[in-house]
Short mmCIF file of C-alpha atoms in Angstrom, two decimals:
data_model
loop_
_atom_site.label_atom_id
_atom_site.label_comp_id
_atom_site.label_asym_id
_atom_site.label_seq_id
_atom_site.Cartn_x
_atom_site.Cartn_y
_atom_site.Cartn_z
CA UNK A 101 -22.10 0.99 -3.97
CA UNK A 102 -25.67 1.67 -4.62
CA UNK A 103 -28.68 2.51 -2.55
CA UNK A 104 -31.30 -0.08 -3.01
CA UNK A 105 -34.80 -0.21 -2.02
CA UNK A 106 -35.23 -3.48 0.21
CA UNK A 107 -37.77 -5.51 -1.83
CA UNK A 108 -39.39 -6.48 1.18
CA UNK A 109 -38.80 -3.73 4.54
CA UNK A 110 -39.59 -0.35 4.22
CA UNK A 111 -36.27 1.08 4.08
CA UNK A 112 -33.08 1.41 2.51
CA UNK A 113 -30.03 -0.40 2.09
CA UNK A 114 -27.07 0.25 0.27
CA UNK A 115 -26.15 -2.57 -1.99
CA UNK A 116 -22.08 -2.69 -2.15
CA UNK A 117 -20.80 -4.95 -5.66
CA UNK A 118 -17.73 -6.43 -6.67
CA UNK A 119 -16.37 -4.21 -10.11
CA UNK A 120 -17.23 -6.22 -13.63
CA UNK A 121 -13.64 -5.87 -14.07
CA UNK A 122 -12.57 -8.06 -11.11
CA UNK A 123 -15.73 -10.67 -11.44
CA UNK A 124 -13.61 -13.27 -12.79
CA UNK A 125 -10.49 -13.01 -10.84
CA UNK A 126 -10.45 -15.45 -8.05
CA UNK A 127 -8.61 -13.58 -5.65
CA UNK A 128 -11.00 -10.77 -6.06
CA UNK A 129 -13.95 -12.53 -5.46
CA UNK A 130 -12.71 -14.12 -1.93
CA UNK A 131 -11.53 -10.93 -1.19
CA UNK A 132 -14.85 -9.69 -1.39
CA UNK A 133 -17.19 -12.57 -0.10
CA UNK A 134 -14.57 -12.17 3.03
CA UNK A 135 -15.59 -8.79 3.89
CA UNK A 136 -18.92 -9.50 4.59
CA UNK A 137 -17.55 -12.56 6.84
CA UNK A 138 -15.54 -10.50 8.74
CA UNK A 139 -17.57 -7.44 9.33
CA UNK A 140 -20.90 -9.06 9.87
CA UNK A 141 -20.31 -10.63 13.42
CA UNK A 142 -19.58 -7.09 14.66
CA UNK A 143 -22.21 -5.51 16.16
CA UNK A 144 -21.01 -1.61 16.94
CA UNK A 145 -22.91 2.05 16.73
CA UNK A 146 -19.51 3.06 15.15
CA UNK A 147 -19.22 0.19 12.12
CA UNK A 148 -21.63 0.27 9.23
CA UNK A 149 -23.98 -3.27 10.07
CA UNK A 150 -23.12 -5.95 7.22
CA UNK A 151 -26.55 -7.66 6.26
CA UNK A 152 -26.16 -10.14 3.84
CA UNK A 153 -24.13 -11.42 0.40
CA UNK A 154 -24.67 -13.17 -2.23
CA UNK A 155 -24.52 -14.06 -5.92
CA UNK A 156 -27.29 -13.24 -8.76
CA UNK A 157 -25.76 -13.60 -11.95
CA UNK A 158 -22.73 -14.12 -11.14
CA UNK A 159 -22.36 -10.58 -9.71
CA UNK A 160 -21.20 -10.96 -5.92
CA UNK A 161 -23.03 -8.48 -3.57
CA UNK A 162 -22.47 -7.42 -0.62
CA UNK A 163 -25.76 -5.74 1.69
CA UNK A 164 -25.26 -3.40 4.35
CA UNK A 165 -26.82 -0.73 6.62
CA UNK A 166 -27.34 2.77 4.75
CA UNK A 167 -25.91 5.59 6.18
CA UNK A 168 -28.12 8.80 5.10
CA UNK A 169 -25.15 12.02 4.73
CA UNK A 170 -22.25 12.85 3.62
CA UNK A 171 -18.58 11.10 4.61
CA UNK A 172 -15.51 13.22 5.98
CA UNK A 173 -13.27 13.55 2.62
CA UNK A 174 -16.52 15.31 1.52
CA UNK A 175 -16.57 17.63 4.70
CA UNK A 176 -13.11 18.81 4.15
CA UNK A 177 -13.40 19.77 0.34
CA UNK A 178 -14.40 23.37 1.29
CA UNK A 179 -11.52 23.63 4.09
CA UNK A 180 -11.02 22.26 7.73
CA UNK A 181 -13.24 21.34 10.04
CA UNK A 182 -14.18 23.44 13.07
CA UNK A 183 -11.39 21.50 15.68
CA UNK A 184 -15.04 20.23 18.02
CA UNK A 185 -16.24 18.83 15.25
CA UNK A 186 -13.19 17.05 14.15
CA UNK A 187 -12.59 15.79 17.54
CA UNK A 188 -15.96 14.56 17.66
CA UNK A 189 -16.01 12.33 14.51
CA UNK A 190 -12.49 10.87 15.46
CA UNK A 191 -13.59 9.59 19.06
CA UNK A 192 -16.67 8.19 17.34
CA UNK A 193 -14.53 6.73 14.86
CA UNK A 194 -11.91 5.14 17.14
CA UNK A 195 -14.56 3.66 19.29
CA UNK A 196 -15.45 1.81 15.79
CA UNK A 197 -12.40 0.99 15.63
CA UNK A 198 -10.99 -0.15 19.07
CA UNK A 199 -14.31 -2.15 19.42
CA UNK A 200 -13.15 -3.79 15.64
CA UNK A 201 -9.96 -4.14 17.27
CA UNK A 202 -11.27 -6.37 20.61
CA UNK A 203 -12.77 -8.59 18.06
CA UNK A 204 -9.69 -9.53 16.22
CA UNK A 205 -9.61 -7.21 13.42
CA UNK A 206 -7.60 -4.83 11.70
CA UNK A 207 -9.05 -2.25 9.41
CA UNK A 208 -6.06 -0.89 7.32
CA UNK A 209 -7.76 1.18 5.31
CA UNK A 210 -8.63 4.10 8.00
CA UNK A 211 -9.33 7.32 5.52
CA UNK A 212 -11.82 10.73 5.72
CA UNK A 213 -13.50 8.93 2.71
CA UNK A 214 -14.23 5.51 4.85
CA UNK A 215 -16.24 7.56 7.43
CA UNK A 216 -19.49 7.80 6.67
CA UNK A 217 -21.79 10.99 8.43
CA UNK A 218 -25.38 12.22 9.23
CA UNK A 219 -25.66 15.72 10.67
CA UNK A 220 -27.60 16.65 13.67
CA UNK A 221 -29.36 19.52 15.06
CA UNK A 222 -26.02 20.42 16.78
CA UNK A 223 -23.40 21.14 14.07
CA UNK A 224 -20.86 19.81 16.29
CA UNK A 225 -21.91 16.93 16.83
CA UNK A 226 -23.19 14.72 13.93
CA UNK A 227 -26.39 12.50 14.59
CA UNK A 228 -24.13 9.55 13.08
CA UNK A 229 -20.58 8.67 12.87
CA UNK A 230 -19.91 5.56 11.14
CA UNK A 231 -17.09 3.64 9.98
CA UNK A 232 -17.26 1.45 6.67
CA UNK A 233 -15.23 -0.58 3.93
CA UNK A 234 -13.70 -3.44 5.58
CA UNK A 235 -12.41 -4.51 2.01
CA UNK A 236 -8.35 -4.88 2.88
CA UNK A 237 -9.33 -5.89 6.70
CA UNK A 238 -7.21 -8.81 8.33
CA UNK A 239 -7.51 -10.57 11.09
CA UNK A 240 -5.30 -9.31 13.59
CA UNK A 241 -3.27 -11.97 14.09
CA UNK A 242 -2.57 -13.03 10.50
CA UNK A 243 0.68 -11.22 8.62
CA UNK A 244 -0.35 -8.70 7.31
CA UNK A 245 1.17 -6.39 4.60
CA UNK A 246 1.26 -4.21 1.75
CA UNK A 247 2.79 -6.54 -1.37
CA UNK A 248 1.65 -8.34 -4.29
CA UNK A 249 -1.97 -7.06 -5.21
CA UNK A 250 -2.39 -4.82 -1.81
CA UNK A 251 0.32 -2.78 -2.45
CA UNK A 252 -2.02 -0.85 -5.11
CA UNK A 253 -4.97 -1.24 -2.72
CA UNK A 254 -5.85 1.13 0.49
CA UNK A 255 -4.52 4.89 0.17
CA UNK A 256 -1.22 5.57 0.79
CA UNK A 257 -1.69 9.34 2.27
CA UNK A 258 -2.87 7.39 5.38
CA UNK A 259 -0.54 4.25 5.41
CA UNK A 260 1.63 3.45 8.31
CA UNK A 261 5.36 3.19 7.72
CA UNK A 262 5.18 -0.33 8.25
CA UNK A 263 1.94 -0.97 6.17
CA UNK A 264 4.53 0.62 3.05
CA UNK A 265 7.29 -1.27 4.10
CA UNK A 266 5.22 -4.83 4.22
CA UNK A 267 6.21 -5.88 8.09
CA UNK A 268 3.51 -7.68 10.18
CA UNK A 269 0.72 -5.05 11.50
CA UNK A 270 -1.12 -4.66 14.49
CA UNK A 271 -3.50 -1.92 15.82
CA UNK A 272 -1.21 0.61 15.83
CA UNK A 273 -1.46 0.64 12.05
CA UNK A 274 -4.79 2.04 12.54
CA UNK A 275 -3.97 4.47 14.96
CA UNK A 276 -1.25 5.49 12.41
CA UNK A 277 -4.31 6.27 10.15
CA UNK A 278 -6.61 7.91 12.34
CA UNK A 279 -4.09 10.41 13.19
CA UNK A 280 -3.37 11.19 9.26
CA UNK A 281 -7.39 11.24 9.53
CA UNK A 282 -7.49 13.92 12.21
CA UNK A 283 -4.85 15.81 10.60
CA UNK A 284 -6.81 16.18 7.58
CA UNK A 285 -10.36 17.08 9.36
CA UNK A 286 -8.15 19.94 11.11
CA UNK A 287 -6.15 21.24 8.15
CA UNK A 288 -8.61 20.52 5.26
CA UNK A 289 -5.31 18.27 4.00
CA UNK A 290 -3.31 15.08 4.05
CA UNK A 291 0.12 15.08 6.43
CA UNK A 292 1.62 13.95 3.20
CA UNK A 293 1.35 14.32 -0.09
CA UNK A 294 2.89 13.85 -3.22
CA UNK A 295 2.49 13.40 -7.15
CA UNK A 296 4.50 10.27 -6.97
CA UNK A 297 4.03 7.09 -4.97
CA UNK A 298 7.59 6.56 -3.85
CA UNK A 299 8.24 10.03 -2.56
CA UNK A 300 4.68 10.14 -0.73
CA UNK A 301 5.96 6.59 0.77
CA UNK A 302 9.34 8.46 1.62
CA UNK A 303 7.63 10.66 3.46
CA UNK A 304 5.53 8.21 5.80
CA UNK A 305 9.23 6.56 6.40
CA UNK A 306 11.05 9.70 7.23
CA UNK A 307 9.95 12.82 7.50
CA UNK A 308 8.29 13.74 10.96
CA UNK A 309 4.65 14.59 11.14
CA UNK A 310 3.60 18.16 10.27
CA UNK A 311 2.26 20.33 12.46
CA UNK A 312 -1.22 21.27 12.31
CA UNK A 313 -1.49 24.21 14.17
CA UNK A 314 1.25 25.53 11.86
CA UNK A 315 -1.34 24.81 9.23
CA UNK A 316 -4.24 25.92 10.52
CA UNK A 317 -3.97 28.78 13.29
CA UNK A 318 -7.26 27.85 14.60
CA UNK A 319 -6.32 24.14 15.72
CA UNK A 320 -5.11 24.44 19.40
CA UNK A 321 -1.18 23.56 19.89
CA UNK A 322 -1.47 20.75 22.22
CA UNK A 323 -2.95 18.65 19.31
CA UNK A 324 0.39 18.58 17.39
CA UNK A 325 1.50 16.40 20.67
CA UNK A 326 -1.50 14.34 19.26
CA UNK A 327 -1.22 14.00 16.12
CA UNK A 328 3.02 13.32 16.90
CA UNK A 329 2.56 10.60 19.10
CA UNK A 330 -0.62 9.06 16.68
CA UNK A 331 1.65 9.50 13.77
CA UNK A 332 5.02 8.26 15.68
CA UNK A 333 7.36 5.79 13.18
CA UNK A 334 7.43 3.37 15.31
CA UNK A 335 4.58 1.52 16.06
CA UNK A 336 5.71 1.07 19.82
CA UNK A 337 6.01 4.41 20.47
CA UNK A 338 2.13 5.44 19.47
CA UNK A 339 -1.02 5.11 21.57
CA UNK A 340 -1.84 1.73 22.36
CA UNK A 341 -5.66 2.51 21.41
CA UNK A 342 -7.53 4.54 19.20
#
């Protein structure tokens, strides 16, 4: 992703293209094109707009709405996030999200890294929140899950159990993610992680969430009730919205 000058309007844009190393691979290439199909009708404060797409060259791009900042992997390198502030970029995030979700789409790919942020005067609460990179999106009611090609796509510190496991998805997945999200904003790290893929996707499977007040003394306890119920195994017993 690049930031372009538009070569017409004053401003900005940041120009999103499909890897050389993909350019030729079918599959790729509709993957792409269908981001921009399925993000541009949505029309939210919370979702980075989707401009345009195209070919030049035979290099498919991809045109959307610039987000001046930082993003919240960034934000958590030096440690965790004050709790108000972490709070603050989640409900702007899940409003992005549940809005995504009235309009038939999933995001699946719900990660500090795919939130996009411009500070304000009040350090609490960020100018912009913004959420971005459609890329593995489905429409919700298509079957959705983690095999063939996707299995290496998304990140699997923020996968659902079912997302590993390759059963049909629904919005819950996301709320799966968006609690692994928070957890990370409040602890400066993942729920899970591992060196190896098949113990990290153990431990979506089995092992209960962590606590993050245990991890960080300064996160108040009634948010591990939060992040249990966000993080639950089963889908059915999570919140119904973001």
């Amino acid at each position: 992703v690049f930031k372009a000058a538009h070569p017409r309007l004053p401003r900005a844009d940041a120009l999103k293209l499909l890897n050389a190393a993909f350019t030729a691979d079918p599959q790729f290439r509709s993957r792409f094109a269908r981001e921009a199909d399925l993000v541009a009708p949505l029309n939210h404060r919370n979702i980075v707009n989707v401009y345009d797409r195209g070919t030049f060259d035979d290099q498919l791009w991809i045109a959307m709405e610039f987000v001046a900042g930082t993003d919240a992997a960034k934000m958590t390198e030096s440690g965790p996030l004050h709790p108000r502030l972490a709070v603050h970029i989640i409900v702007e995030t899940a409003a992005g999200l549940d809005y995504a979700h009235r309009h038939g789409l999933l995001h699946r790919d719900v990660k500090p890294g795919n939130v996009l942020i411009t500070p304000g005067d009040d350090p609490m609460r960020p100018e912009v929140v913004k959420l971005t990179d459609f890329g593995i999106a489905r429409a919700a009611d298509e079957v959705s899950s983690l095999t063939g090609t996707g299995a290496a796509v998304g990140t699997l510190r923020y996968s659902a159990p079912e997302q590993i496991e390759g059963t049909a998805l629904d919005r819950t997945a996301d709320v799966y993610s968006l609690g692994c999200t928070l957890f990370e904003l409040l602890t400066g790290s993942p729920p899970f992680d591992s060196p190896t893929k098949q113990s990290l996707m153990m431990a979506h499977m089995m092992t209960e969430p962590p606590r993050p007040s245990l991890r960080n003394p300064a996160v108040p306890v009634a948010m591990d009730r939060v992040i249990a119920t966000a993080m639950a195994k089963r889908p059915a017993d999570r919140y119904r919205s973001c």
